[in-house]
Tab-separated table of C-alpha atoms in Angstrom:
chain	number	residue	atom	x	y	z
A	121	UNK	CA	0.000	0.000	0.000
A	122	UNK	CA	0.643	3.558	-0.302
A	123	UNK	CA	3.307	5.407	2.688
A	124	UNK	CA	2.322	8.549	4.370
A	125	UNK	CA	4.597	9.454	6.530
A	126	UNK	CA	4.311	12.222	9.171
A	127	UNK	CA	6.698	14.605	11.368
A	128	UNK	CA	7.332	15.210	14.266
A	129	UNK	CA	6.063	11.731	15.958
A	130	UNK	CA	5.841	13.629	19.185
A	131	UNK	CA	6.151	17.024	20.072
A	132	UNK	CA	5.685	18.532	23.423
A	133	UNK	CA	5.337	22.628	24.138
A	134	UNK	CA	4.605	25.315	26.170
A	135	UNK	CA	1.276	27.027	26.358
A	136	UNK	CA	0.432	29.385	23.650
A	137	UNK	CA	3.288	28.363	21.285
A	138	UNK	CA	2.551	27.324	18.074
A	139	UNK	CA	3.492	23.650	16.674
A	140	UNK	CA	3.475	22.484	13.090
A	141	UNK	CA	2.726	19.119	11.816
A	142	UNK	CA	4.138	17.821	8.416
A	143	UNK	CA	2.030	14.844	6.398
A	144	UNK	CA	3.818	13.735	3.245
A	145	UNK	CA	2.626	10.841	0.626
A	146	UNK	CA	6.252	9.086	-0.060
A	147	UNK	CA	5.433	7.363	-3.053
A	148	UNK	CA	2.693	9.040	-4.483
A	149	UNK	CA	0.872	11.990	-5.419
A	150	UNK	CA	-2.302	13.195	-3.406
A	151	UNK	CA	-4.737	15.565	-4.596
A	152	UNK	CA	-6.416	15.279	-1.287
A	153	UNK	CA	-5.425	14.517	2.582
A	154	UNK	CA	-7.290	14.966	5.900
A	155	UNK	CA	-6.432	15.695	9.272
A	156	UNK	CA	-7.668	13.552	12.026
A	157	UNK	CA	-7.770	14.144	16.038
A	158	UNK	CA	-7.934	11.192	18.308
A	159	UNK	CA	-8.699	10.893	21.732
A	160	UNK	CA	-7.673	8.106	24.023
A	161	UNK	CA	-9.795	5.059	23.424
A	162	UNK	CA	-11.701	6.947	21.215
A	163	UNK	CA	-12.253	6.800	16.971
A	164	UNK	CA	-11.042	9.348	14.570
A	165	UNK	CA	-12.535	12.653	14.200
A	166	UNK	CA	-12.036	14.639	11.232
A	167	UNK	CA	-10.775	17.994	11.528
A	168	UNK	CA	-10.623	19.050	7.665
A	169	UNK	CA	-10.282	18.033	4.265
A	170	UNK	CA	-6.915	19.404	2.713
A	171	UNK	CA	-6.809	20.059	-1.371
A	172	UNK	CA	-3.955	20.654	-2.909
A	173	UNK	CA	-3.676	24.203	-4.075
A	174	UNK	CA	-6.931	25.335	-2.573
A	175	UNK	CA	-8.022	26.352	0.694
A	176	UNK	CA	-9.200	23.289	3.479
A	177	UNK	CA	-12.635	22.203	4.203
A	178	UNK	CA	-12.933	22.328	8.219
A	179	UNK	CA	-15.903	20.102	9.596
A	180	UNK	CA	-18.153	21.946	12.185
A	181	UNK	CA	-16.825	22.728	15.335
A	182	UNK	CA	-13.358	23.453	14.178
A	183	UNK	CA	-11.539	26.158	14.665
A	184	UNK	CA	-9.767	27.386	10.983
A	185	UNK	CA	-7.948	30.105	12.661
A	186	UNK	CA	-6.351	27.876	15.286
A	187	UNK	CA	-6.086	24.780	13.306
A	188	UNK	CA	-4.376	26.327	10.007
A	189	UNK	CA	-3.642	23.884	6.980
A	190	UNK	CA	-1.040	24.154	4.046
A	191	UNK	CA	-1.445	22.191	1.223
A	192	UNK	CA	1.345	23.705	-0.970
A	193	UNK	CA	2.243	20.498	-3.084
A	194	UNK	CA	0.830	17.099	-4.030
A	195	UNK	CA	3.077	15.395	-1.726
A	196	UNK	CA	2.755	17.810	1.424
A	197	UNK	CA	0.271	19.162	3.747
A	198	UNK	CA	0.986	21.070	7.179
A	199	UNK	CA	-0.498	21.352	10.311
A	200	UNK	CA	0.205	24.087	12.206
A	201	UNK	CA	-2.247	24.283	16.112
A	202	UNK	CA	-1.782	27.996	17.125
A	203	UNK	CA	-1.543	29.575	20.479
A	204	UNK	CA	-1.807	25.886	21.601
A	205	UNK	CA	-3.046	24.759	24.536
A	206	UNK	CA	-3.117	22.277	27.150
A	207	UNK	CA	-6.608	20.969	25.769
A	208	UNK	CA	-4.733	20.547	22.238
A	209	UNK	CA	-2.799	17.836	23.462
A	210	UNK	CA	-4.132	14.846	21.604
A	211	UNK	CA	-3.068	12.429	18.717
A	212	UNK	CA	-3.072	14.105	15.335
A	213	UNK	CA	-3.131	11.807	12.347
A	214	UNK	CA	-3.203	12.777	8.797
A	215	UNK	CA	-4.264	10.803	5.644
A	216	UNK	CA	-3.848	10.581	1.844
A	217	UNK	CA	-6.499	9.366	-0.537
A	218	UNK	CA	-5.078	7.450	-3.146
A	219	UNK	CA	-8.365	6.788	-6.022
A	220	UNK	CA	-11.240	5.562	-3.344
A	221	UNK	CA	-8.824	4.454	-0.850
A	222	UNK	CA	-7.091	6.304	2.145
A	223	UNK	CA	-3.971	5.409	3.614
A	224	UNK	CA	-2.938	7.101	6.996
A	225	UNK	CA	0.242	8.032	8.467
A	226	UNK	CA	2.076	7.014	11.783
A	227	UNK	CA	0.247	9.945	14.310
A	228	UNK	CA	1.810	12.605	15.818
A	229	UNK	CA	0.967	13.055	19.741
A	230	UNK	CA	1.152	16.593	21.028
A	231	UNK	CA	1.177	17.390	24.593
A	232	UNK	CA	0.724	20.827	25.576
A	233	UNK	CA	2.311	21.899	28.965
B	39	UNK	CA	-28.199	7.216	16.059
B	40	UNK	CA	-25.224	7.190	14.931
B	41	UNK	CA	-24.084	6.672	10.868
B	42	UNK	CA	-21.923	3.865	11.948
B	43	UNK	CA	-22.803	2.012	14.994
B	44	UNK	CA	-19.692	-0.610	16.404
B	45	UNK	CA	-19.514	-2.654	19.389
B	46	UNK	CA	-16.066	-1.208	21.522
B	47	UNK	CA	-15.195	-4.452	22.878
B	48	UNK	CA	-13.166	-5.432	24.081
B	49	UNK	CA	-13.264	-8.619	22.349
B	50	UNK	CA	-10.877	-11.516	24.054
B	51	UNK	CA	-11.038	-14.433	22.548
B	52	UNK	CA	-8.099	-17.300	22.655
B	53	UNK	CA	-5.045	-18.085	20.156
B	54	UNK	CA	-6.736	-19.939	17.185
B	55	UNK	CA	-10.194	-18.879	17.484
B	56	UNK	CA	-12.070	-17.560	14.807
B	57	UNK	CA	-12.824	-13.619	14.776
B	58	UNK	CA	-16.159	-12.023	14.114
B	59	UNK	CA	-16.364	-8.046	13.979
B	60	UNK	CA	-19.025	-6.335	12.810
B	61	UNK	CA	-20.660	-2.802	11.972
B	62	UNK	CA	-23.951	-1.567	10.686
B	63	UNK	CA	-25.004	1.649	9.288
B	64	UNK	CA	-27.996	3.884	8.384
B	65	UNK	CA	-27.022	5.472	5.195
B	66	UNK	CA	-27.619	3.721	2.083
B	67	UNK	CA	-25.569	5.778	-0.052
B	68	UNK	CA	-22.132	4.276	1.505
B	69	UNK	CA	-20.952	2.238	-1.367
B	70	UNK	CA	-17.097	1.969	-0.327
B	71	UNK	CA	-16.535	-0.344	2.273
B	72	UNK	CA	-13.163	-0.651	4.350
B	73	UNK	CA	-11.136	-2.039	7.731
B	74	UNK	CA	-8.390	-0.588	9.576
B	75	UNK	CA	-6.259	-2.306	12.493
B	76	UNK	CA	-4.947	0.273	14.538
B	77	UNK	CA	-2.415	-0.677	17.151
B	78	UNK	CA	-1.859	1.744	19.914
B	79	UNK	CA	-0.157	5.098	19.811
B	80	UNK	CA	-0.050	4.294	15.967
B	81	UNK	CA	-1.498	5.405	12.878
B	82	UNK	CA	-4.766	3.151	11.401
B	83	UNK	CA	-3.693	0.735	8.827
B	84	UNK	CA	-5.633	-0.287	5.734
B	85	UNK	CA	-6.583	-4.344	6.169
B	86	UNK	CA	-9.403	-4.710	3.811
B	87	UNK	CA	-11.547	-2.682	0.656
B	88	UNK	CA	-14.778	-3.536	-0.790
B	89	UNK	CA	-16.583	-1.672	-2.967
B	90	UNK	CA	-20.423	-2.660	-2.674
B	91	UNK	CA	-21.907	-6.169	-1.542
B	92	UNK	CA	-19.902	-9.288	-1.850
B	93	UNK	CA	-16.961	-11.142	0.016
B	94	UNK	CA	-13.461	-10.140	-0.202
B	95	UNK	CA	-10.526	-12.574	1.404
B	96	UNK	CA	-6.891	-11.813	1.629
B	97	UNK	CA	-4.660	-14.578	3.605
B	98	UNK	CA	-6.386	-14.545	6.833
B	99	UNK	CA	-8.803	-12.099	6.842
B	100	UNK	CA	-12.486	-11.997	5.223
B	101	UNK	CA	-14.378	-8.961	4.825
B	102	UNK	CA	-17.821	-9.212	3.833
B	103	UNK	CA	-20.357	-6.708	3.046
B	104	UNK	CA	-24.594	-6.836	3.325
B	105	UNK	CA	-25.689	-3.699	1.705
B	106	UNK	CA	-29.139	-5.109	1.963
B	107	UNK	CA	-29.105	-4.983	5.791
B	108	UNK	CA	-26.517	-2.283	5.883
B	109	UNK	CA	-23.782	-4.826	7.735
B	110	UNK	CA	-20.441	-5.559	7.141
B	111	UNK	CA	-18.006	-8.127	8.780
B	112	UNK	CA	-14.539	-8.807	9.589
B	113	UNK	CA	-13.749	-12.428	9.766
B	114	UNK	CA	-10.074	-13.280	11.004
B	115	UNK	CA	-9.156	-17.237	11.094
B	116	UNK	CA	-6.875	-18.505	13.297
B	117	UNK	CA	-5.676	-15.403	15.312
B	118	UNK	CA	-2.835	-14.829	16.752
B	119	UNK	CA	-1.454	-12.308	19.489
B	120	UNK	CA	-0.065	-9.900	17.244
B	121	UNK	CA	-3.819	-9.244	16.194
B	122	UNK	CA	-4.242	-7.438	18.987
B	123	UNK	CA	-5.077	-4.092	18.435
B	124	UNK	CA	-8.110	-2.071	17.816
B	125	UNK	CA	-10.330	-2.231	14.184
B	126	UNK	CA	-12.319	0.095	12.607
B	127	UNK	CA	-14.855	0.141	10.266
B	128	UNK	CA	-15.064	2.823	7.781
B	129	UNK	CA	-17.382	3.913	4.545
B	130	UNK	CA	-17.579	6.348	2.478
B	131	UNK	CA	-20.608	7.270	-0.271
B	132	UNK	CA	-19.792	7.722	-4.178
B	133	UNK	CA	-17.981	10.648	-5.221
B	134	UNK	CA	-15.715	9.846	-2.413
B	135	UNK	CA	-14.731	12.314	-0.318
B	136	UNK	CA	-14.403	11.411	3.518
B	137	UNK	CA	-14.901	8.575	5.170
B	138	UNK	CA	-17.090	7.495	7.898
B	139	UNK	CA	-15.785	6.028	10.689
B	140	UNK	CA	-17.156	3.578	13.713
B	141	UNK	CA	-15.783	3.763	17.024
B	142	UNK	CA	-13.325	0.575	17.103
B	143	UNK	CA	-13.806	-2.850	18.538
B	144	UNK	CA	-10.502	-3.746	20.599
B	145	UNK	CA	-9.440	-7.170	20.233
B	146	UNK	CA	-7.499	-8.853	22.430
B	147	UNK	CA	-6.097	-12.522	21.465
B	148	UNK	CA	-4.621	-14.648	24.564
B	149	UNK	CA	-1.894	-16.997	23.925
C-alpha cells in the first residue's frame, strides 16, 4: 500500500506556542489529505479536508484560525495548532487518498504543557 | 443514532479462534466499504476494501459486506497475538470524499 509518513512523531510545548505538523505521501501523489484528532480510546474525528492548491474544508466545530492547513504540493500538507493549549494535546493523524482508498500516516501526539 | 454504529469491545477471545467483527449503518448511499487495524499510539492501517456487496478474502482475513441490511463483517481465522489491536470500520458514499468512521472494537487474542 501507499506510505504517508508524518513529522514530528511527538512534540511537546509550552502554552500558547505554536506547533506544526508535516504529512507527506512518499510514493505518491495526493490531490487530497485529511487531518484527524484522536482521543484516548476513542475513533477518529475529522478535523478538515486538505486540497492541494486550494483552501481546506474544516468540519463543524473546528476552529480554521487555530487549526491552520497548508497544502502547498501534491506530496505535502501542514499542520500548524496555534496559540496551543493544554486541551490541544491529543493524537493528530493525517491521511492521503489514493483513487477511493485512504492510507494514513504514523500519528503525531502533542502534549501541551 | 449514529451513521456507523460498532460494538467497543473489548473482544478476548483465545489463540486460534475464529474472529467475528461487525458494523452496521444507516445510510444507504455508503458504497465503499473498508477495515483498519490500529495498534496503539499508531497510525490506522488499511486491512481490507470492498466496494459494494460481496466477500473479499486476503490470507487470513475476510471482509464481507450486506448492503441489503446495511452490515459488514470482519472475519479473522486462526488469530494470533499480534492481532491485537483495535479495528475500525469505515465507509464512504460515491464521489468519495471522507470517510465514515465507527468507534473501534478492541481485540485482544490470549496466547
Amino acid at each position: 500500500g501507499a506510505v504517508v509518513s508524518q513529522h514530528p512523531s511527538w512534540v511537546i510545548c509550552k502554552s500558547g506556542t505554536s506547533v506544526k505538523i508535516e504529512c507527506r505521501s512518499l510514493d505518491f501523489q495526493a490531490t487530497t489529505m485529511f487531518w484527524y484528532r484522536q482521543f484516548p480510546k476513542q475513533s477518529l474525528m475529522l478535523m478538515a479536508t486538505s486540497n492541494e492548491g486550494s483552501k481546506a474544508t474544516y468540519e463543524q466545530g473546528v476552529e480554521k484560525d487555530k487549526f491552520l492547513i497548508n497544502h502547498a504540493s501534491l506530496t505535502l500538507s501542514t499542520l500548524t495548532v496555534t496559540s496551543a493549549h493544554p486541551e490541544d494535546s491529543s493524537f493528530y493523524i493525517c491521511s492521503a487518498r489514493v483513487a477511493n482508498e485512504q492510507f494514513f500516516g504514523p500519528g503525531t501526539r502533542l502534549t501541551v504543557l | 443514532q449514529k451513521e456507523v454504529e460498532q460494538d467497543p469491545g473489548p473482544l478476548s477471545v483465545p489463540e486460534g479462534a475464529i474472529v467475528s467483527l461487525n458494523c452496521t449503518y444507516s445510510n444507504s448511499a455508503f458504497q465503499y466499504f473498508m477495515w483498519y487495524r490500529q495498534y496503539s499510539r499508531k497510525g490506522p492501517e488499511l486491512l481490507m476494501y470492498t466496494y459494494s456487496s460481496g466477500n473479499k478474502e486476503d490470507g487470513r482475513f475476510t471482509a464481507q459486506v450486506d448492503k441489503s441490511s446495511k452490515y459488514i463483517s470482519l472475519f479473522i481465522r486462526d488469530s494470533q497475538p499480534s492481532d491485537s489491536a483495535t479495528y475500525l470500520c469505515a465507509m464512504s458514499a460515491v464521489g468519495f470524499q471522507k470517510l465514515v468512521f465507527g468507534t473501534g472494537t478492541r481485540l485482544l487474542v490470549s496466547p
